[in-house]
Amino acid sequence: MTPIRTERLILRNWEDRDRELFHRINSDERVMEFFPFRRDRAAADAKMDEFRAWIAEDGYGFAAAEIIETRQCIGFVGLLDTDHLPFLPAGTVEIGWRLAPEFWGHGYVTEAAEAWLAYGFETLGLDEIVSFAVRDNSRSTAVMQRLGMIADPASDFDHPGIPDSHARLKRHVFYRLSRRDWPARKRAAR
């Protein structure tokens, strides 16, 4: 992938120097509050390698977000195919994120996600980008709203990958943004 530069961030493919941070964000209780699993180091390394391969192949994915000034990786933001959700049409692309807690509340996710929306609509020519999160995940749904994404309650769903042992994590809210609505959304954000 060609790195994407925002005002404060570089969005790039994963590098070996990111492994410690990637493991931390996939095992931290606060970061993973709305996920039914935590990854040990081996599982985190394997997932990072998977992300890196997808990005190398597709030119996009859940990519590393690095602060330009410090060269510190803070987590990931990116676009990903939703092949793991069989009820969504083929070709549906989601936008998602995960940052280390010390970087929450600084607008990094919104900044990076804006760049990914532009890439998705203007470079990839996507018709729509979706996002979803556990119903009670107010931090993520607030980002979706800041991005101008529209809640679609008729598409809310029980995530098939969440075991019944974690019932409170099953229900997901669904948001979408169309390429048609993107230009007006961009103008409103200025």
mmCIF file of C-alpha atoms in Angstrom:
data_model
loop_
_atom_site.group_PDB
_atom_site.id
_atom_site.type_symbol
_atom_site.label_atom_id
_atom_site.label_comp_id
_atom_site.label_asym_id
_atom_site.label_seq_id
_atom_site.Cartn_x
_atom_site.Cartn_y
_atom_site.Cartn_z
ATOM 1 C CA MET A 1 0.000 0.000 0.000
ATOM 2 C CA THR A 2 1.065 3.535 -0.585
ATOM 3 C CA PRO A 3 1.091 5.213 2.844
ATOM 4 C CA ILE A 4 -1.661 7.763 3.444
ATOM 5 C CA ARG A 5 -0.638 10.947 5.216
ATOM 6 C CA THR A 6 -3.007 13.066 7.311
ATOM 7 C CA GLU A 7 -2.201 16.176 9.330
ATOM 8 C CA ARG A 8 -0.742 14.159 12.233
ATOM 9 C CA LEU A 9 -0.609 10.545 11.058
ATOM 10 C CA ILE A 10 0.827 8.148 8.537
ATOM 11 C CA LEU A 11 -1.406 5.183 7.719
ATOM 12 C CA ARG A 12 0.820 2.378 6.478
ATOM 13 C CA ASN A 13 1.333 -1.340 6.344
ATOM 14 C CA TRP A 14 2.529 -3.147 9.450
ATOM 15 C CA GLU A 15 6.236 -3.448 10.259
ATOM 16 C CA ASP A 16 7.997 -5.816 12.638
ATOM 17 C CA ARG A 17 8.611 -2.907 15.038
ATOM 18 C CA ASP A 18 4.815 -2.738 15.566
ATOM 19 C CA ARG A 19 4.468 -6.224 17.054
ATOM 20 C CA GLU A 20 4.566 -5.206 20.711
ATOM 21 C CA LEU A 21 1.897 -2.527 20.257
ATOM 22 C CA PHE A 22 -0.259 -4.859 18.155
ATOM 23 C CA HIS A 23 -0.135 -7.496 20.878
ATOM 24 C CA ARG A 24 -0.922 -4.907 23.542
ATOM 25 C CA ILE A 25 -4.033 -3.562 21.801
ATOM 26 C CA ASN A 26 -5.286 -7.103 21.222
ATOM 27 C CA SER A 27 -4.837 -8.177 24.840
ATOM 28 C CA ASP A 28 -5.633 -4.994 26.803
ATOM 29 C CA GLU A 29 -8.866 -5.281 28.804
ATOM 30 C CA ARG A 30 -9.960 -1.696 28.049
ATOM 31 C CA VAL A 31 -9.296 -1.930 24.317
ATOM 32 C CA MET A 32 -10.914 -5.357 24.040
ATOM 33 C CA GLU A 33 -13.877 -4.578 26.308
ATOM 34 C CA PHE A 34 -16.338 -5.337 23.510
ATOM 35 C CA PHE A 35 -14.613 -8.479 22.205
ATOM 36 C CA PRO A 36 -15.032 -11.993 23.654
ATOM 37 C CA PHE A 37 -11.337 -12.883 23.299
ATOM 38 C CA ARG A 38 -7.828 -11.660 24.072
ATOM 39 C CA ARG A 39 -4.869 -12.590 21.894
ATOM 40 C CA ASP A 40 -1.642 -13.949 23.339
ATOM 41 C CA ARG A 41 1.585 -12.874 21.634
ATOM 42 C CA ALA A 42 1.628 -15.756 19.133
ATOM 43 C CA ALA A 43 -1.994 -15.135 18.095
ATOM 44 C CA ALA A 44 -1.392 -11.382 17.835
ATOM 45 C CA ASP A 45 1.705 -11.928 15.670
ATOM 46 C CA ALA A 46 -0.275 -14.264 13.403
ATOM 47 C CA LYS A 47 -3.135 -11.736 13.052
ATOM 48 C CA MET A 48 -0.702 -8.896 12.315
ATOM 49 C CA ASP A 49 0.930 -11.039 9.625
ATOM 50 C CA GLU A 50 -2.537 -11.735 8.187
ATOM 51 C CA PHE A 51 -3.365 -8.010 8.126
ATOM 52 C CA ARG A 52 0.009 -7.233 6.535
ATOM 53 C CA ALA A 53 -0.540 -9.813 3.784
ATOM 54 C CA TRP A 54 -4.053 -8.519 3.026
ATOM 55 C CA ILE A 55 -2.784 -4.957 2.790
ATOM 56 C CA ALA A 56 0.081 -6.011 0.515
ATOM 57 C CA GLU A 57 -2.369 -7.876 -1.726
ATOM 58 C CA ASP A 58 -5.349 -5.472 -1.733
ATOM 59 C CA GLY A 59 -3.677 -2.096 -1.115
ATOM 60 C CA TYR A 60 -5.859 -1.480 1.932
ATOM 61 C CA GLY A 61 -6.858 -3.104 5.209
ATOM 62 C CA PHE A 62 -6.683 -2.490 8.937
ATOM 63 C CA ALA A 63 -3.457 -0.521 8.641
ATOM 64 C CA ALA A 64 -1.023 0.770 11.229
ATOM 65 C CA ALA A 65 -1.572 4.367 12.348
ATOM 66 C CA GLU A 66 1.672 6.132 13.212
ATOM 67 C CA ILE A 67 2.132 9.605 14.677
ATOM 68 C CA ILE A 68 4.291 11.538 12.208
ATOM 69 C CA GLU A 69 6.107 13.566 14.858
ATOM 70 C CA THR A 70 7.184 10.632 17.042
ATOM 71 C CA ARG A 71 7.054 7.702 14.547
ATOM 72 C CA GLN A 72 5.093 5.847 17.244
ATOM 73 C CA CYS A 73 2.485 3.313 16.143
ATOM 74 C CA ILE A 74 -0.738 3.901 18.102
ATOM 75 C CA GLY A 75 -3.032 1.207 16.705
ATOM 76 C CA PHE A 76 -4.927 0.639 13.482
ATOM 77 C CA VAL A 77 -7.563 2.276 11.327
ATOM 78 C CA GLY A 78 -8.606 1.062 7.929
ATOM 79 C CA LEU A 79 -10.945 -0.568 5.470
ATOM 80 C CA LEU A 80 -11.600 -4.300 5.367
ATOM 81 C CA ASP A 81 -13.733 -6.643 3.292
ATOM 82 C CA THR A 82 -16.570 -8.151 5.359
ATOM 83 C CA ASP A 83 -16.346 -11.678 4.002
ATOM 84 C CA HIS A 84 -16.654 -13.016 7.567
ATOM 85 C CA LEU A 85 -20.293 -11.865 7.745
ATOM 86 C CA PRO A 86 -22.243 -14.052 5.326
ATOM 87 C CA PHE A 87 -25.444 -11.990 5.488
ATOM 88 C CA LEU A 88 -23.745 -8.910 3.954
ATOM 89 C CA PRO A 89 -23.536 -8.655 0.162
ATOM 90 C CA ALA A 90 -20.236 -9.674 -1.426
ATOM 91 C CA GLY A 91 -17.958 -6.675 -1.796
ATOM 92 C CA THR A 92 -19.190 -4.886 1.338
ATOM 93 C CA VAL A 93 -16.318 -2.958 2.940
ATOM 94 C CA GLU A 94 -16.231 -1.859 6.562
ATOM 95 C CA ILE A 95 -14.205 0.844 8.256
ATOM 96 C CA GLY A 96 -12.809 -0.050 11.655
ATOM 97 C CA TRP A 97 -10.245 0.940 14.260
ATOM 98 C CA ARG A 98 -8.477 0.002 17.467
ATOM 99 C CA LEU A 99 -6.060 2.271 19.371
ATOM 100 C CA ALA A 100 -4.026 1.943 22.544
ATOM 101 C CA PRO A 101 -5.940 3.689 25.369
ATOM 102 C CA GLU A 102 -3.387 6.443 25.942
ATOM 103 C CA PHE A 103 -4.231 7.726 22.452
ATOM 104 C CA TRP A 104 -8.005 7.822 22.928
ATOM 105 C CA GLY A 105 -9.700 11.214 22.983
ATOM 106 C CA HIS A 106 -7.227 13.013 20.698
ATOM 107 C CA GLY A 107 -9.217 12.734 17.459
ATOM 108 C CA TYR A 108 -6.770 10.305 15.842
ATOM 109 C CA VAL A 109 -9.410 7.757 14.842
ATOM 110 C CA THR A 110 -11.660 10.379 13.256
ATOM 111 C CA GLU A 111 -8.711 11.955 11.419
ATOM 112 C CA ALA A 112 -7.513 8.615 10.064
ATOM 113 C CA ALA A 113 -11.017 7.389 9.257
ATOM 114 C CA GLU A 114 -11.728 10.544 7.235
ATOM 115 C CA ALA A 115 -8.661 9.753 5.117
ATOM 116 C CA TRP A 116 -9.784 6.144 4.674
ATOM 117 C CA LEU A 117 -13.297 7.221 3.650
ATOM 118 C CA ALA A 118 -11.769 9.513 1.026
ATOM 119 C CA TYR A 119 -9.566 6.655 -0.189
ATOM 120 C CA GLY A 120 -12.488 4.237 -0.299
ATOM 121 C CA PHE A 121 -14.796 6.520 -2.235
ATOM 122 C CA GLU A 122 -12.366 8.512 -4.368
ATOM 123 C CA THR A 123 -9.647 5.939 -5.110
ATOM 124 C CA LEU A 124 -11.345 2.548 -4.781
ATOM 125 C CA GLY A 125 -14.674 3.845 -6.138
ATOM 126 C CA LEU A 126 -16.709 2.075 -3.461
ATOM 127 C CA ASP A 127 -20.449 2.728 -3.515
ATOM 128 C CA GLU A 128 -20.786 2.372 0.248
ATOM 129 C CA ILE A 129 -18.688 1.922 3.391
ATOM 130 C CA VAL A 130 -20.222 0.409 6.518
ATOM 131 C CA SER A 131 -19.273 0.156 10.157
ATOM 132 C CA PHE A 132 -20.660 -1.786 13.082
ATOM 133 C CA ALA A 133 -19.988 -2.211 16.769
ATOM 134 C CA VAL A 134 -21.431 -3.774 19.882
ATOM 135 C CA ARG A 135 -24.589 -1.831 20.763
ATOM 136 C CA ASP A 136 -23.114 -0.547 24.052
ATOM 137 C CA ASN A 137 -19.829 0.622 22.494
ATOM 138 C CA SER A 138 -20.590 4.332 22.665
ATOM 139 C CA ARG A 139 -16.998 5.361 21.863
ATOM 140 C CA SER A 140 -17.098 3.653 18.468
ATOM 141 C CA THR A 141 -20.626 4.722 17.598
ATOM 142 C CA ALA A 142 -19.673 8.330 18.444
ATOM 143 C CA VAL A 143 -16.885 8.116 15.868
ATOM 144 C CA MET A 144 -19.297 6.713 13.288
ATOM 145 C CA GLN A 145 -21.617 9.659 13.922
ATOM 146 C CA ARG A 146 -18.753 12.179 13.698
ATOM 147 C CA LEU A 147 -17.864 10.651 10.336
ATOM 148 C CA GLY A 148 -21.395 11.362 9.118
ATOM 149 C CA MET A 149 -22.329 7.706 8.915
ATOM 150 C CA ILE A 150 -26.035 6.975 9.210
ATOM 151 C CA ALA A 151 -27.450 4.470 11.689
ATOM 152 C CA ASP A 152 -29.458 1.736 9.981
ATOM 153 C CA PRO A 153 -31.435 0.020 12.789
ATOM 154 C CA ALA A 154 -33.082 -2.358 10.305
ATOM 155 C CA SER A 155 -29.613 -3.802 9.643
ATOM 156 C CA ASP A 156 -28.578 -4.211 13.299
ATOM 157 C CA PHE A 157 -27.588 -7.834 13.878
ATOM 158 C CA ASP A 158 -26.452 -10.477 16.311
ATOM 159 C CA HIS A 159 -22.821 -11.146 15.409
ATOM 160 C CA PRO A 160 -22.422 -14.806 14.404
ATOM 161 C CA GLY A 161 -18.828 -14.860 15.693
ATOM 162 C CA ILE A 162 -19.800 -14.020 19.270
ATOM 163 C CA PRO A 163 -20.409 -17.095 21.434
ATOM 164 C CA ASP A 164 -23.586 -17.354 23.505
ATOM 165 C CA SER A 165 -21.379 -17.195 26.619
ATOM 166 C CA HIS A 166 -20.909 -13.465 25.811
ATOM 167 C CA ALA A 167 -24.544 -12.557 25.144
ATOM 168 C CA ARG A 168 -24.077 -8.850 25.980
ATOM 169 C CA LEU A 169 -21.608 -8.575 23.064
ATOM 170 C CA LYS A 170 -23.799 -10.210 20.420
ATOM 171 C CA ARG A 171 -26.039 -7.305 19.366
ATOM 172 C CA HIS A 172 -24.302 -4.960 16.917
ATOM 173 C CA VAL A 173 -25.488 -1.629 15.571
ATOM 174 C CA PHE A 174 -24.952 -0.953 11.885
ATOM 175 C CA TYR A 175 -23.957 2.335 10.236
ATOM 176 C CA ARG A 176 -23.448 3.168 6.575
ATOM 177 C CA LEU A 177 -22.231 5.973 4.341
ATOM 178 C CA SER A 178 -22.803 6.012 0.581
ATOM 179 C CA ARG A 179 -20.572 7.524 -2.067
ATOM 180 C CA ARG A 180 -23.607 9.596 -3.105
ATOM 181 C CA ASP A 181 -23.753 11.157 0.385
ATOM 182 C CA TRP A 182 -19.964 11.500 0.722
ATOM 183 C CA PRO A 183 -19.554 14.893 -1.077
ATOM 184 C CA ALA A 184 -22.202 16.567 1.101
ATOM 185 C CA ARG A 185 -20.687 14.927 4.183
ATOM 186 C CA LYS A 186 -17.233 16.274 3.221
ATOM 187 C CA ARG A 187 -18.570 19.815 2.758
ATOM 188 C CA ALA A 188 -20.368 19.687 6.140
ATOM 189 C CA ALA A 189 -17.158 18.616 7.891
ATOM 190 C CA ARG A 190 -15.243 21.695 6.717
#
